[in-house]
Each structure stands twice: as C-alpha cells, then as structure tokens.
Amino acid sequence: MGPPERALLVGVFAKNGGRRGWNGESSLEELALLASTAGAQVVGTVFQKLERPDPAYYIGQGKLQEIIALRQRQPYDLVIFDEELSPSQQRNLERALKVKVIDRTALILDIFAQHARTREGRLQVELAQHEYLLPRLRGQWAHLERLGGGIGTRGPGETQLETDRRLIYRRIQRLRQELEEVRRHRALHRRRRAREGLPVVSLVGYTNAGKSTLMSALSGADAFTADQLFATLDPLTRRVRLPSGGFFLLTDTVGFIQKLPPQLVAAFRATLEELEEADLLLHVIDITHPNAAEQAQTVEETLAELGLSDRPRIEVLNKVDRLSRHDGRPIEGLEELAGLLPEEAPESGRALLVSALKGWGIPELLAAIETALQERGRLPSAARGRA
C-alpha cells in the first residue's frame, strides 16, 4: 500500500447561516473525520460563503484560483467537497485543478465499501456506488476530450461509454434482484420472530455515538467497535434478558449522518426495514459531542423520512464517562453528574444517562426498556416467565 492521499477539503456555505444549526467549521471538521476514516491525510481546508453555489464549478472563480495556487505551498492530490457535486461540476473542477475531485457522497460510499463485511452489506454498497457512478460515466472518458479530437479519438470513446452504461444498468438490475431476495429472507425472519412473541428494540443514532458498545453492554455479546465514523454497517441482532426474566431482541443498524446520500438510504432499505418492525427505538446520543443537539436532530429528521416519527423511543445520553468535574477531574459514576451536562443536551421526557463503555446506567436502561415494552403490551406473560 502506497502513501495516503493528501486531501484538501472544500466547503461552501450559505451566507444566511448554517444547516439546521451546523456551522461551516463543524461540518468541515466532520468531513475531515470522514476523510481520515477513508485513509486520507487532510492537508488543509478551504471554505467560502456564497448566496448559492456556482453552477459550473460549485465555488467562485476567485476561490478556484486560490485553490490552484495553494497547491504550490500545500501539495495535495485529492480535493473533497462537503456537498454533492453535479457530474458537470466534478468534470470542470478536475480539468481546472488537474487532480482527482470527489464529493461527500463519494467519500461516504468509499467508507461504506471498506467497512461492509457481510454479503448483504457489500450488495447494498455496490448498488449505491453504481447508482452514483451512472450519471458520472461521461467523466471517465474525459481524457479523450482533452486530446482535442481528430484522428484516433472519434467513435471508440462514445462506444465504450454506451457499453459501460449497459453493463452498469444490467449490474444494477442484478443487484436489485439479489437485494430483493435478501429483503424477502429478512421478512421471513421477522415473521418467525413475531410468532415467537419476542418484542424488538432497535438502536438508532448518529454515527460514532456508541451504538455498538451499547449493544455489547446490554447483551453481553461482542460487537465490533472502533472510535471512527461508520465502524459498523451490517445489522446485528442479539437476545437480551430483562430484569423480570423475560427477553427482547435488540437490533443494531447503520448510523446516520447529516447529508446522508439518498443512494445509501435507498440501497439500505432492506436493513432499515428492521426499524419498521421495532416496538421501541433507543436513540443513542453522544452527549459529549459539541454538536450533540444537531446530531440528534439529524437522526430525528432521518427517522421522519423513513416514516418512523411516531415510534416510541428512549433517548440514551451516552459517553457520560468522558465528562469531567468542575475541577477538571474525571467523574467516577452517575451520581457525580449533577450540573455537568452541556446546556444543549437534547431534551426528552424519557432520557437516560449511561456510559456504555463503563456499564454505568445499564440496569436503569434495562428497567426503562421493560417499562416501555409493558406500556406497549409487548411483554406477554409467557415471555416474562421464560428462563
């Protein structure tokens, strides 16, 4: 493996303010984390405030020239834009900058491709990648255009372009068929679970909020965890014992993120359908993150897009072990948390403080889950008495 690509990050933000509370700096900080997760070395960031993006280059001509000049002082071989670029914008930028240009969507797709471990996950990512690539195929043959036409450049490029389009169309259809099989298989599993009468609880949350760590803390089973964005993609279900002796099924799904590419939402439909079967959602929030409120709002908006706004939920304010006392010393338990929570902490009538890593608050969370399932009538006496 060669040296990491040196990435320059570019953001364009509306002059009238950020997106749902996100400011330009915090959005680019998240883009930097995504780039690092993908294996790039971030060498600099550039952002511009505009009334609206430029239709040809996304950024203004002055900023474009600034980025070209910056390469002499701060060498880069990759430019990543924080918003999705149109195919023509991407082609124009690559011609002007003479380096590879990708957008946030392509970056997230790359991370998903790295982290998908199961056959289902790989199918979903490949489908999203092909649907993203299809309108951008023209750019793959830009090298023929740059030759200036003439002898040797007529015909084959367009022929190859059409051939590639047909191949990708066929592959997309095949992937959709295979994912439909996965969907039917999942539906059979869900019907089997319904016959068993076990309630289903699903973890949702912003990426890197600690869902997989909470899955391990609640179920006692190992789940892959890492302090990076989108560490896990593939859905995981575990049987969890309640305080009364009953059981429920706990499901973990892909984490959400602001500006989640629509191709991913569509491709991961089979996975996200697991949420539709949930009797209760646990919304896991990293309470220590400076954008905790904005992240929570992003999750709520994504759930609304999926038609799940009315699903009962418990807000789980995670990572409280990272908070510190007023004198700077780390806290040693939940009883020391009074007055330490940030003012922007999400408000809820049903929110619990936990540290999934330390195990703090897990008994209280299990009790709250049991109460919520009882309120829903989802704990039949046979399930409660099962050993």
XYZ file of C-alpha atoms in Angstrom:
387
model
C 0.000 0.000 0.000
C 1.357 3.399 -1.007
C 1.343 6.636 0.973
C -2.065 8.111 1.916
C -3.675 10.551 -0.473
C -3.197 14.172 0.548
C -6.649 15.723 0.708
C -7.775 19.334 0.616
C -11.292 19.858 1.952
C -13.645 22.460 0.459
C -16.964 23.695 1.829
C -19.470 26.221 0.507
C -21.962 27.646 2.985
C -24.939 29.920 2.600
C -24.423 33.475 3.809
C -27.664 33.321 5.778
C -26.271 30.724 8.191
C -25.581 27.054 8.662
C -27.684 23.996 8.040
C -30.026 23.154 10.951
C -27.554 24.634 13.420
C -24.443 23.176 11.769
C -21.879 25.876 11.085
C -19.259 25.703 8.357
C -16.401 24.831 10.655
C -18.164 21.922 12.376
C -19.335 20.470 9.060
C -15.775 20.566 7.700
C -14.485 19.015 10.929
C -16.830 16.102 10.333
C -15.678 15.902 6.702
C -12.092 15.704 7.993
C -13.063 12.759 10.215
C -14.686 11.059 7.239
C -11.563 11.626 5.122
C -9.320 10.225 7.860
C -11.608 7.209 8.238
C -11.260 6.606 4.486
C -7.452 6.682 4.834
C -6.662 10.159 3.519
C -4.283 12.676 5.087
C -6.009 16.042 5.392
C -3.540 18.806 4.491
C -5.869 21.798 4.583
C -9.405 23.168 4.469
C -10.965 25.936 2.395
C -14.465 27.323 2.682
C -16.448 30.048 1.003
C -19.698 31.779 1.823
C -21.934 32.263 -1.202
C -25.551 33.158 -1.876
C -25.736 29.989 -3.995
C -23.208 27.504 -5.442
C -21.713 28.292 -8.841
C -23.410 26.058 -11.477
C -20.140 25.370 -13.316
C -17.571 24.959 -10.519
C -19.649 24.998 -7.312
C -17.186 27.595 -5.943
C -16.498 31.072 -7.286
C -13.738 31.763 -9.794
C -11.668 33.636 -7.238
C -11.768 30.752 -4.767
C -10.961 28.320 -7.589
C -7.803 30.259 -8.438
C -6.902 30.371 -4.741
C -7.122 26.572 -4.536
C -4.991 26.177 -7.671
C -2.319 28.484 -6.184
C -2.495 26.727 -2.808
C -1.138 23.534 -4.355
C 2.294 25.133 -4.720
C 2.552 25.810 -0.981
C 0.474 22.918 0.330
C 0.675 19.979 -2.107
C -2.491 17.907 -2.437
C -3.556 15.182 -4.853
C -7.230 14.939 -3.864
C -9.915 17.583 -3.328
C -13.041 16.660 -1.355
C -16.145 18.862 -1.428
C -18.537 18.872 1.525
C -21.664 18.860 -0.667
C -22.671 16.641 -3.577
C -21.317 17.870 -6.904
C -23.134 17.520 -10.204
C -21.337 15.432 -12.850
C -20.502 18.562 -14.866
C -19.168 20.402 -11.803
C -16.912 17.455 -10.979
C -15.574 17.309 -14.568
C -14.966 21.070 -14.689
C -13.151 21.039 -11.350
C -10.895 18.139 -12.314
C -9.930 19.886 -15.555
C -9.145 23.111 -13.703
C -7.367 21.591 -10.687
C -5.717 18.677 -12.543
C -6.271 16.353 -9.561
C -8.990 13.918 -8.543
C -12.108 15.627 -7.179
C -14.782 13.814 -5.169
C -17.703 14.940 -3.041
C -19.044 13.982 0.369
C -21.304 11.310 -1.127
C -18.420 9.536 -2.903
C -16.365 9.707 0.300
C -19.120 8.105 2.394
C -19.629 5.422 -0.262
C -15.899 4.649 -0.131
C -16.029 4.253 3.661
C -19.065 2.003 3.375
C -17.239 -0.134 0.794
C -14.318 -0.545 3.221
C -16.496 -1.466 6.202
C -19.174 -3.729 4.687
C -18.397 -7.239 5.904
C -21.429 -9.372 5.064
C -22.710 -10.275 1.616
C -25.783 -8.132 2.221
C -23.704 -5.126 3.195
C -21.480 -5.456 0.141
C -24.504 -5.765 -2.165
C -26.066 -2.632 -0.705
C -22.881 -0.608 -1.020
C -22.213 -1.784 -4.580
C -25.736 -0.828 -5.629
C -25.325 2.663 -4.156
C -21.929 3.062 -5.862
C -23.255 2.055 -9.277
C -26.255 4.374 -8.996
C -23.905 7.193 -8.044
C -21.477 6.376 -10.876
C -24.011 6.064 -13.695
C -24.596 9.794 -14.377
C -20.853 10.420 -13.986
C -19.649 7.954 -16.629
C -19.038 10.733 -19.129
C -16.191 11.990 -16.949
C -14.473 8.612 -17.114
C -13.757 9.346 -20.804
C -12.679 12.956 -20.322
C -9.119 12.015 -21.313
C -10.366 11.542 -24.919
C -11.888 15.007 -24.915
C -8.671 16.572 -23.671
C -6.815 15.180 -26.674
C -8.648 17.752 -28.743
C -10.489 15.375 -31.073
C -9.250 14.330 -34.510
C -7.647 11.073 -35.587
C -7.779 8.340 -33.010
C -10.401 9.976 -30.797
C -13.597 9.627 -32.861
C -16.066 6.849 -32.116
C -14.464 4.469 -29.616
C -14.911 6.694 -26.589
C -18.638 7.089 -27.105
C -18.976 3.415 -27.978
C -17.196 2.436 -24.782
C -19.345 4.892 -22.829
C -22.531 3.280 -24.090
C -21.103 -0.187 -23.423
C -20.268 0.802 -19.849
C -23.750 2.239 -19.370
C -25.371 -1.003 -20.497
C -23.107 -3.056 -18.226
C -23.889 -0.858 -15.232
C -27.638 -0.910 -15.937
C -27.502 -4.711 -16.022
C -25.452 -4.871 -12.833
C -27.856 -2.509 -11.050
C -30.804 -4.699 -12.052
C -28.976 -7.811 -10.839
C -28.089 -6.168 -7.509
C -31.685 -5.054 -7.001
C -32.886 -8.607 -7.618
C -30.376 -10.031 -5.143
C -31.321 -7.432 -2.528
C -34.988 -8.228 -3.075
C -34.126 -11.816 -2.162
C -32.399 -10.525 0.967
C -35.488 -8.454 1.738
C -37.766 -11.488 1.439
C -35.382 -13.521 3.605
C -35.446 -10.802 6.277
C -39.242 -10.680 6.120
C -39.360 -14.429 6.834
C -37.079 -13.938 9.846
C -39.282 -11.113 11.118
C -42.425 -13.234 10.788
C -40.697 -16.052 12.683
C -39.715 -13.625 15.422
C -43.293 -12.306 15.557
C -44.600 -15.848 16.059
C -42.192 -16.300 18.957
C -43.741 -13.232 20.551
C -40.440 -11.555 21.444
C -40.534 -7.742 21.333
C -37.961 -5.974 19.154
C -35.903 -2.974 20.250
C -33.705 -1.168 17.696
C -30.691 1.049 18.285
C -30.574 4.239 16.232
C -28.196 7.155 16.410
C -25.646 9.337 14.738
C -22.556 7.537 13.540
C -19.966 7.006 16.301
C -22.488 7.701 19.073
C -21.596 4.364 20.687
C -24.417 2.092 19.477
C -22.219 -0.998 19.062
C -20.672 -0.501 22.503
C -24.171 -0.206 23.977
C -25.193 -3.376 22.113
C -22.330 -5.212 23.821
C -23.152 -3.714 27.229
C -26.825 -4.714 27.048
C -26.428 -8.161 25.501
C -23.089 -9.252 26.930
C -22.059 -10.305 23.406
C -19.114 -8.939 21.493
C -19.842 -6.417 18.751
C -17.174 -4.746 16.652
C -16.429 -1.270 17.971
C -13.992 1.444 16.924
C -13.677 5.173 17.559
C -14.370 6.141 13.959
C -17.298 7.021 11.746
C -19.303 4.106 10.314
C -17.248 1.466 12.138
C -20.111 -0.998 11.665
C -22.639 -1.217 8.839
C -24.117 -4.677 8.900
C -27.218 -5.215 11.068
C -26.775 -7.316 14.176
C -29.476 -8.861 16.407
C -28.960 -10.203 19.921
C -31.303 -11.699 22.540
C -31.282 -9.646 25.757
C -32.639 -10.607 29.177
C -34.903 -8.176 31.039
C -34.854 -7.645 34.837
C -38.097 -9.626 35.204
C -36.608 -12.632 33.397
C -38.269 -12.026 30.038
C -36.372 -11.384 26.817
C -36.352 -8.996 23.901
C -34.430 -8.849 20.617
C -32.001 -5.948 20.274
C -31.050 -4.865 16.734
C -28.258 -2.515 15.706
C -28.389 -0.754 12.326
C -26.251 1.640 10.306
C -25.511 5.005 11.908
C -26.965 8.192 10.446
C -25.101 11.321 9.393
C -26.007 14.760 8.105
C -26.343 14.940 4.301
C -26.749 11.158 4.153
C -26.619 10.286 0.429
C -30.057 9.324 -0.915
C -28.448 6.397 -2.782
C -27.490 4.895 0.578
C -30.955 5.293 2.082
C -32.410 3.532 -0.970
C -29.758 0.800 -1.091
C -30.016 0.070 2.633
C -33.796 -0.244 2.501
C -33.653 -3.934 3.462
C -31.579 -3.092 6.535
C -33.610 -0.046 7.547
C -36.818 -2.082 7.326
C -35.654 -3.668 10.573
C -36.583 -0.360 12.207
C -40.162 -0.663 10.938
C -40.581 -3.845 12.983
C -39.253 -2.308 16.197
C -41.592 -1.915 19.149
C -39.187 0.592 20.695
C -36.250 2.692 19.482
C -33.217 3.534 21.611
C -31.869 6.829 20.271
C -28.210 6.834 21.303
C -26.648 10.315 21.602
C -23.014 11.172 22.255
C -23.670 13.736 24.971
C -20.049 14.941 24.919
C -20.069 15.956 21.244
C -20.190 19.742 20.673
C -22.915 19.203 18.056
C -24.944 16.711 20.125
C -28.207 18.616 19.631
C -27.675 18.937 15.869
C -26.759 15.267 15.579
C -29.899 14.279 17.484
C -31.997 16.474 15.183
C -30.397 14.842 12.116
C -31.405 11.407 13.423
C -34.946 12.596 14.123
C -35.255 14.025 10.604
C -33.957 10.789 9.062
C -36.472 8.784 11.103
C -39.206 11.125 9.860
C -38.105 10.463 6.253
C -38.442 6.746 6.973
C -41.944 7.245 8.391
C -40.902 6.411 11.963
C -41.579 9.694 13.750
C -44.325 8.190 15.900
C -42.321 5.151 17.042
C -41.839 5.103 20.853
C -38.268 5.803 21.869
C -35.923 6.320 24.771
C -33.104 8.832 24.435
C -29.860 7.314 25.708
C -27.319 10.018 26.545
C -24.086 8.066 26.155
C -20.378 8.592 26.909
C -21.007 10.413 30.205
C -17.739 8.925 31.497
C -15.948 11.444 29.265
C -17.412 14.362 31.186
C -15.308 15.880 33.937
C -15.927 17.640 37.238
C -15.691 21.389 37.567
C -12.136 20.978 38.838
C -11.178 19.007 35.720
C -11.001 15.578 37.350
C -12.893 12.722 35.642
C -16.176 11.644 37.172
C -16.444 8.205 38.718
C -20.157 7.479 38.456
C -23.588 8.797 37.501
C -24.169 10.362 40.921
C -21.494 12.978 40.156
C -23.183 14.213 37.000
C -25.399 16.923 38.507
C -24.756 20.202 36.774
C -22.206 18.758 34.357
C -24.386 18.196 31.283
C -23.997 20.729 28.458
C -26.840 23.212 28.061
C -27.518 21.978 24.509
C -28.279 18.446 25.701
C -31.347 17.119 23.885
C -34.498 17.419 25.955
C -36.843 14.486 26.377
C -39.388 13.238 28.837
C -37.678 9.860 28.687
C -33.886 10.253 28.588
C -31.310 8.247 30.486
C -27.650 8.878 31.244
C -25.318 5.967 30.509
C -21.739 5.050 29.841
C -21.889 2.003 27.586
C -18.121 1.648 27.927
C -18.123 1.646 31.749
C -21.510 -0.040 32.174
C -22.972 2.915 34.071
C -26.745 3.214 33.867
C -27.262 -0.129 32.088
C -29.557 -1.625 34.817
C -31.660 1.555 34.778
C -31.850 1.426 30.964
C -32.994 -2.208 31.003
C -35.678 -1.308 33.551
C -36.823 1.589 31.338
C -36.956 -0.715 28.296
C -39.063 -3.196 30.254
C -41.467 -0.464 31.372
C -41.804 0.896 27.830
C -42.491 -2.575 26.400
C -45.069 -3.234 29.124
C -46.805 0.023 28.214
C -46.951 -1.216 24.628
C -48.378 -4.564 25.725
C -45.375 -6.320 24.189
C -44.395 -8.466 27.151
C -46.787 -11.420 27.252
C -46.739 -13.469 30.419
C -45.143 -16.450 28.636
C -42.197 -14.296 27.583
C -41.810 -12.802 31.052
C -41.611 -16.161 32.708
C -39.186 -17.678 30.232
C -35.845 -18.568 31.803
